[in-house]
PDB file of C-alpha atoms in Angstrom:
ATOM      1  CA  UNK A 394      77.535  92.778  95.084  1.00 65.00           C
ATOM      2  CA  UNK A 395      79.957  91.788  97.870  1.00 81.00           C
ATOM      3  CA  UNK A 396      82.872  91.689  95.435  1.00 79.00           C
ATOM      4  CA  UNK A 397      82.017  95.157  94.133  1.00 82.00           C
ATOM      5  CA  UNK A 398      81.830  96.470  97.693  1.00 84.00           C
ATOM      6  CA  UNK A 399      85.253  95.003  98.500  1.00 89.00           C
ATOM      7  CA  UNK A 400      86.899  96.433  95.388  1.00 91.00           C
ATOM      8  CA  UNK A 401      85.083  99.800  95.367  1.00 94.00           C
ATOM      9  CA  UNK A 402      87.779 101.877  97.137  1.00 95.00           C
ATOM     10  CA  UNK A 403      90.514 100.570  94.818  1.00 95.00           C
ATOM     11  CA  UNK A 404      88.373 101.196  91.720  1.00 95.00           C
ATOM     12  CA  UNK A 405      87.444 104.684  92.928  1.00 96.00           C
ATOM     13  CA  UNK A 406      91.092 105.508  93.665  1.00 97.00           C
ATOM     14  CA  UNK A 407      92.246 104.305  90.241  1.00 97.00           C
ATOM     15  CA  UNK A 408      89.495 106.149  88.365  1.00 97.00           C
ATOM     16  CA  UNK A 409      90.087 109.287  90.427  1.00 97.00           C
ATOM     17  CA  UNK A 410      93.801 109.186  89.679  1.00 97.00           C
ATOM     18  CA  UNK A 411      93.298 108.672  85.940  1.00 97.00           C
ATOM     19  CA  UNK A 412      90.704 111.446  85.710  1.00 97.00           C
ATOM     20  CA  UNK A 413      91.824 114.063  88.238  1.00 97.00           C
ATOM     21  CA  UNK A 414      95.214 113.173  89.747  1.00 96.00           C
ATOM     22  CA  UNK A 415      96.587 111.857  93.004  1.00 97.00           C
ATOM     23  CA  UNK A 416      95.012 114.376  95.385  1.00 98.00           C
ATOM     24  CA  UNK A 417      91.466 113.944  94.101  1.00 98.00           C
ATOM     25  CA  UNK A 418      92.026 110.184  94.022  1.00 97.00           C
ATOM     26  CA  UNK A 419      93.166 110.307  97.651  1.00 97.00           C
ATOM     27  CA  UNK A 420      90.073 112.255  98.724  1.00 98.00           C
ATOM     28  CA  UNK A 421      87.852 109.864  96.758  1.00 97.00           C
ATOM     29  CA  UNK A 422      89.584 106.878  98.381  1.00 97.00           C
ATOM     30  CA  UNK A 423      88.959 108.272 101.851  1.00 97.00           C
ATOM     31  CA  UNK A 424      85.259 108.777 101.075  1.00 97.00           C
ATOM     32  CA  UNK A 425      84.976 105.349  99.415  1.00 97.00           C
ATOM     33  CA  UNK A 426      86.521 103.630 102.459  1.00 97.00           C
ATOM     34  CA  UNK A 427      84.100 105.396 104.798  1.00 97.00           C
ATOM     35  CA  UNK A 428      81.151 104.494 102.557  1.00 96.00           C
ATOM     36  CA  UNK A 429      82.333 100.889 102.353  1.00 96.00           C
ATOM     37  CA  UNK A 430      82.403 100.739 106.139  1.00 94.00           C
ATOM     38  CA  UNK A 431      78.877 102.158 106.442  1.00 95.00           C
ATOM     39  CA  UNK A 432      77.362 100.065 103.631  1.00 93.00           C
ATOM     40  CA  UNK A 433      78.794  96.842 105.044  1.00 93.00           C
ATOM     41  CA  UNK A 434      77.459  97.756 108.484  1.00 94.00           C
ATOM     42  CA  UNK A 435      73.990  98.483 107.090  1.00 94.00           C
ATOM     43  CA  UNK A 436      73.941  95.228 105.091  1.00 92.00           C
ATOM     44  CA  UNK A 437      75.288  92.873 107.772  1.00 92.00           C
ATOM     45  CA  UNK A 438      74.735  94.657 111.075  1.00 93.00           C
ATOM     46  CA  UNK A 439      78.425  94.574 111.944  1.00 94.00           C
ATOM     47  CA  UNK A 440      81.718  96.169 111.003  1.00 93.00           C
ATOM     48  CA  UNK A 441      84.401  94.161 109.230  1.00 91.00           C
ATOM     49  CA  UNK A 442      87.770  94.461 110.984  1.00 91.00           C
ATOM     50  CA  UNK A 443      89.693  94.803 107.727  1.00 92.00           C
ATOM     51  CA  UNK A 444      87.407  97.646 106.615  1.00 92.00           C
ATOM     52  CA  UNK A 445      87.987  99.476 109.899  1.00 94.00           C
ATOM     53  CA  UNK A 446      91.772  99.129 109.661  1.00 94.00           C
ATOM     54  CA  UNK A 447      91.823 100.117 105.994  1.00 95.00           C
ATOM     55  CA  UNK A 448      89.623 103.144 106.657  1.00 95.00           C
ATOM     56  CA  UNK A 449      91.752 104.332 109.575  1.00 96.00           C
ATOM     57  CA  UNK A 450      94.956 103.996 107.532  1.00 96.00           C
ATOM     58  CA  UNK A 451      93.418 105.561 104.404  1.00 97.00           C
ATOM     59  CA  UNK A 452      91.917 108.502 106.291  1.00 97.00           C
ATOM     60  CA  UNK A 453      95.060 109.047 108.369  1.00 97.00           C
ATOM     61  CA  UNK A 454      97.571 108.894 105.526  1.00 97.00           C
ATOM     62  CA  UNK A 455      95.106 110.482 103.097  1.00 97.00           C
ATOM     63  CA  UNK A 456      94.624 113.442 105.412  1.00 97.00           C
ATOM     64  CA  UNK A 457      98.386 113.902 105.680  1.00 97.00           C
ATOM     65  CA  UNK A 458      98.625 113.705 101.881  1.00 97.00           C
ATOM     66  CA  UNK A 459      95.962 116.364 101.372  1.00 97.00           C
ATOM     67  CA  UNK A 460      96.984 118.690 104.218  1.00 97.00           C
ATOM     68  CA  UNK A 461     100.688 118.602 103.368  1.00 97.00           C
ATOM     69  CA  UNK A 462     100.105 118.252  99.625  1.00 97.00           C
ATOM     70  CA  UNK A 463     102.589 115.370  99.581  1.00 96.00           C
ATOM     71  CA  UNK A 464     101.662 112.124  97.822  1.00 96.00           C
ATOM     72  CA  UNK A 465     104.320 110.155  99.694  1.00 95.00           C
ATOM     73  CA  UNK A 466     101.913 109.645 102.592  1.00 96.00           C
ATOM     74  CA  UNK A 467      99.208 107.900 100.551  1.00 96.00           C
ATOM     75  CA  UNK A 468     101.906 105.834  98.862  1.00 97.00           C
ATOM     76  CA  UNK A 469     102.643 104.319 102.274  1.00 97.00           C
ATOM     77  CA  UNK A 470      99.056 103.040 102.646  1.00 97.00           C
ATOM     78  CA  UNK A 471      99.593  99.676 100.888  1.00 97.00           C
ATOM     79  CA  UNK A 472     102.856  99.163 102.758  1.00 97.00           C
ATOM     80  CA  UNK A 473     101.256  99.857 106.134  1.00 97.00           C
ATOM     81  CA  UNK A 474      98.289  97.556 105.404  1.00 96.00           C
ATOM     82  CA  UNK A 475     100.472  94.774 104.003  1.00 97.00           C
ATOM     83  CA  UNK A 476     102.891  95.024 106.938  1.00 97.00           C
ATOM     84  CA  UNK A 477      99.994  94.906 109.420  1.00 97.00           C
ATOM     85  CA  UNK A 478      98.623  91.848 107.646  1.00 96.00           C
ATOM     86  CA  UNK A 479     102.048  90.165 107.714  1.00 97.00           C
ATOM     87  CA  UNK A 480     102.282  90.879 111.443  1.00 96.00           C
ATOM     88  CA  UNK A 481      98.764  89.461 111.955  1.00 95.00           C
ATOM     89  CA  UNK A 482      99.749  86.250 110.183  1.00 95.00           C
ATOM     90  CA  UNK A 483     102.883  85.928 112.297  1.00 95.00           C
ATOM     91  CA  UNK A 484     101.086  86.813 115.508  1.00 95.00           C
ATOM     92  CA  UNK A 485      98.382  84.237 114.824  1.00 93.00           C
ATOM     93  CA  UNK A 486     100.978  81.514 115.258  1.00 91.00           C
ATOM     94  CA  UNK A 487     101.253  82.491 118.919  1.00 92.00           C
ATOM     95  CA  UNK A 488      97.756  83.816 119.659  1.00 90.00           C
ATOM     96  CA  UNK A 489      94.613  81.822 119.027  1.00 83.00           C
ATOM     97  CA  UNK A 490      93.933  78.188 118.287  1.00 87.00           C
ATOM     98  CA  UNK A 491      94.869  78.214 114.600  1.00 89.00           C
ATOM     99  CA  UNK A 492      97.169  80.201 112.330  1.00 91.00           C
ATOM    100  CA  UNK A 493      95.396  82.946 110.416  1.00 90.00           C
ATOM    101  CA  UNK A 494      96.081  81.257 107.050  1.00 90.00           C
ATOM    102  CA  UNK A 495      94.124  78.228 108.206  1.00 88.00           C
ATOM    103  CA  UNK A 496      91.188  80.311 109.429  1.00 87.00           C
ATOM    104  CA  UNK A 497      91.148  82.322 106.219  1.00 86.00           C
ATOM    105  CA  UNK A 498      91.603  79.509 103.714  1.00 85.00           C
ATOM    106  CA  UNK A 499      89.538  76.806 105.423  1.00 83.00           C
ATOM    107  CA  UNK A 500      86.547  79.126 105.497  1.00 81.00           C
ATOM    108  CA  UNK A 501      86.617  79.191 101.688  1.00 80.00           C
ATOM    109  CA  UNK A 502      85.832  75.463 101.519  1.00 82.00           C
ATOM    110  CA  UNK A 503      82.548  73.746 102.305  1.00 82.00           C
ATOM    111  CA  UNK A 504      84.232  70.509 103.348  1.00 81.00           C
ATOM    112  CA  UNK A 505      86.920  69.799 105.952  1.00 79.00           C
ATOM    113  CA  UNK A 506      90.529  69.845 104.753  1.00 83.00           C
ATOM    114  CA  UNK A 507      93.022  67.105 105.487  1.00 85.00           C
ATOM    115  CA  UNK A 508      96.080  69.303 106.107  1.00 85.00           C
ATOM    116  CA  UNK A 509      98.563  68.801 108.927  1.00 88.00           C
ATOM    117  CA  UNK A 510      99.184  71.517 111.535  1.00 87.00           C
ATOM    118  CA  UNK A 511     102.773  71.746 110.294  1.00 90.00           C
ATOM    119  CA  UNK A 512     101.602  72.414 106.741  1.00 90.00           C
ATOM    120  CA  UNK A 513      99.256  75.129 108.010  1.00 90.00           C
ATOM    121  CA  UNK A 514     102.152  76.736 109.900  1.00 92.00           C
ATOM    122  CA  UNK A 515     104.281  76.696 106.751  1.00 93.00           C
ATOM    123  CA  UNK A 516     101.476  78.230 104.678  1.00 92.00           C
ATOM    124  CA  UNK A 517     100.974  80.859 107.363  1.00 95.00           C
ATOM    125  CA  UNK A 518     104.697  81.755 107.336  1.00 95.00           C
ATOM    126  CA  UNK A 519     104.645  81.927 103.540  1.00 95.00           C
ATOM    127  CA  UNK A 520     101.725  84.375 103.717  1.00 96.00           C
ATOM    128  CA  UNK A 521     103.571  86.540 106.235  1.00 97.00           C
ATOM    129  CA  UNK A 522     106.685  86.559 104.066  1.00 97.00           C
ATOM    130  CA  UNK A 523     104.766  87.267 100.863  1.00 97.00           C
ATOM    131  CA  UNK A 524     102.877  90.173 102.418  1.00 97.00           C
ATOM    132  CA  UNK A 525     106.108  91.612 103.851  1.00 98.00           C
ATOM    133  CA  UNK A 526     107.768  91.308 100.429  1.00 98.00           C
ATOM    134  CA  UNK A 527     104.850  93.127  98.771  1.00 98.00           C
ATOM    135  CA  UNK A 528     105.030  95.844 101.449  1.00 98.00           C
ATOM    136  CA  UNK A 529     108.689  96.403 100.616  1.00 98.00           C
ATOM    137  CA  UNK A 530     108.028  96.245  96.871  1.00 98.00           C
ATOM    138  CA  UNK A 531     105.338  98.931  97.186  1.00 98.00           C
ATOM    139  CA  UNK A 532     107.699 101.405  98.809  1.00 97.00           C
ATOM    140  CA  UNK A 533     110.477 100.524  96.353  1.00 98.00           C
ATOM    141  CA  UNK A 534     108.184 101.272  93.404  1.00 98.00           C
ATOM    142  CA  UNK A 535     106.809 104.426  95.061  1.00 97.00           C
ATOM    143  CA  UNK A 536     110.319 105.799  95.712  1.00 97.00           C
ATOM    144  CA  UNK A 537     112.002 104.817  92.459  1.00 97.00           C
ATOM    145  CA  UNK A 538     109.352 105.202  89.774  1.00 97.00           C
ATOM    146  CA  UNK A 539     106.914 107.769  88.459  1.00 95.00           C
ATOM    147  CA  UNK A 540     103.607 108.213  90.319  1.00 96.00           C
ATOM    148  CA  UNK A 541     101.659 106.714  87.385  1.00 97.00           C
ATOM    149  CA  UNK A 542     103.768 103.561  87.548  1.00 97.00           C
ATOM    150  CA  UNK A 543     103.219 103.335  91.297  1.00 97.00           C
ATOM    151  CA  UNK A 544      99.430 103.638  90.895  1.00 97.00           C
ATOM    152  CA  UNK A 545      99.444 100.887  88.261  1.00 97.00           C
ATOM    153  CA  UNK A 546     101.635  98.732  90.516  1.00 97.00           C
ATOM    154  CA  UNK A 547      99.319  99.348  93.485  1.00 96.00           C
ATOM    155  CA  UNK A 548      96.167  98.542  91.530  1.00 95.00           C
ATOM    156  CA  UNK A 549      97.329  95.820  89.143  1.00 96.00           C
ATOM    157  CA  UNK A 550     100.707  94.614  90.386  1.00 97.00           C
ATOM    158  CA  UNK A 551      99.810  93.929  94.000  1.00 96.00           C
ATOM    159  CA  UNK A 552      96.445  92.471  92.997  1.00 94.00           C
ATOM    160  CA  UNK A 553      98.063  90.159  90.422  1.00 96.00           C
ATOM    161  CA  UNK A 554     100.787  89.168  92.881  1.00 97.00           C
ATOM    162  CA  UNK A 555      98.178  88.219  95.473  1.00 95.00           C
ATOM    163  CA  UNK A 556      96.247  86.126  92.945  1.00 94.00           C
ATOM    164  CA  UNK A 557      99.400  84.419  91.678  1.00 95.00           C
ATOM    165  CA  UNK A 558     100.296  83.570  95.268  1.00 95.00           C
ATOM    166  CA  UNK A 559      96.804  82.421  96.252  1.00 92.00           C
ATOM    167  CA  UNK A 560      95.661  80.352  93.245  1.00 92.00           C
ATOM    168  CA  UNK A 561      98.173  77.479  93.650  1.00 92.00           C
ATOM    169  CA  UNK A 562      97.243  77.233  97.330  1.00 90.00           C
ATOM    170  CA  UNK A 563      93.544  76.991  96.506  1.00 87.00           C
ATOM    171  CA  UNK A 564      94.198  74.229  93.959  1.00 87.00           C
ATOM    172  CA  UNK A 565      96.405  72.330  96.403  1.00 88.00           C
ATOM    173  CA  UNK A 566      93.890  72.725  99.211  1.00 87.00           C
ATOM    174  CA  UNK A 567      91.087  71.584  96.886  1.00 85.00           C
ATOM    175  CA  UNK A 568      92.919  68.285  96.549  1.00 85.00           C
ATOM    176  CA  UNK A 569      92.919  68.015 100.360  1.00 80.00           C
ATOM    177  CA  UNK A 570      89.154  68.067 100.870  1.00 78.00           C
ATOM    178  CA  UNK A 571      87.541  64.957 102.333  1.00 69.00           C
ATOM    179  CA  UNK A 572      85.633  64.321  99.064  1.00 64.00           C
ATOM    180  CA  UNK A 573      88.846  64.539  96.999  1.00 55.00           C
ATOM    181  CA  UNK A 574      90.449  62.061  99.397  1.00 54.00           C
ATOM    182  CA  UNK A 575      87.611  59.555  99.015  1.00 58.00           C
ATOM    183  CA  UNK A 576      87.578  59.814  95.209  1.00 53.00           C
ATOM    184  CA  UNK A 577      89.616  56.840  93.899  1.00 52.00           C
ATOM    185  CA  UNK A 578      90.792  58.773  90.819  1.00 49.00           C
TER     186      UNK A 578
END
């Protein structure tokens, strides 16, 4: 259920685009983001920061798209969100006790990880760079290719790129758990 809630706005946008076009998809995305925010609040009693940021960006750029009838605004949404995330990763190296990559990835494991602070800083910088690269790639695709190609890139390309980037880290970090360290094999 949580996974469906997280992916709902993207699924709604994609379906809306395939069925009715970019403007209906944009309106549906705005509504889906607002509903996601409310449903998460009702289920957990709190708002999720990423949902708030995504909703503000989607509603802001979506409104500009619909009012000005110009799809370029909604095409900036992934770039804005990815750039904000890259900035958050970089900023976390100077604010807070741990880099954001460590907070994010360590929470996915039930056991403590044996990873040096330097390695966490490197992973954090890699995340910031990867997100910045995807932000640039999104605008490149939006400006140089057909709208259908951009939508497919946004939905499948960015998602696949994130998984390809994340999976090796998860496997490497799995080998750094305390139980993996104590296993003689």
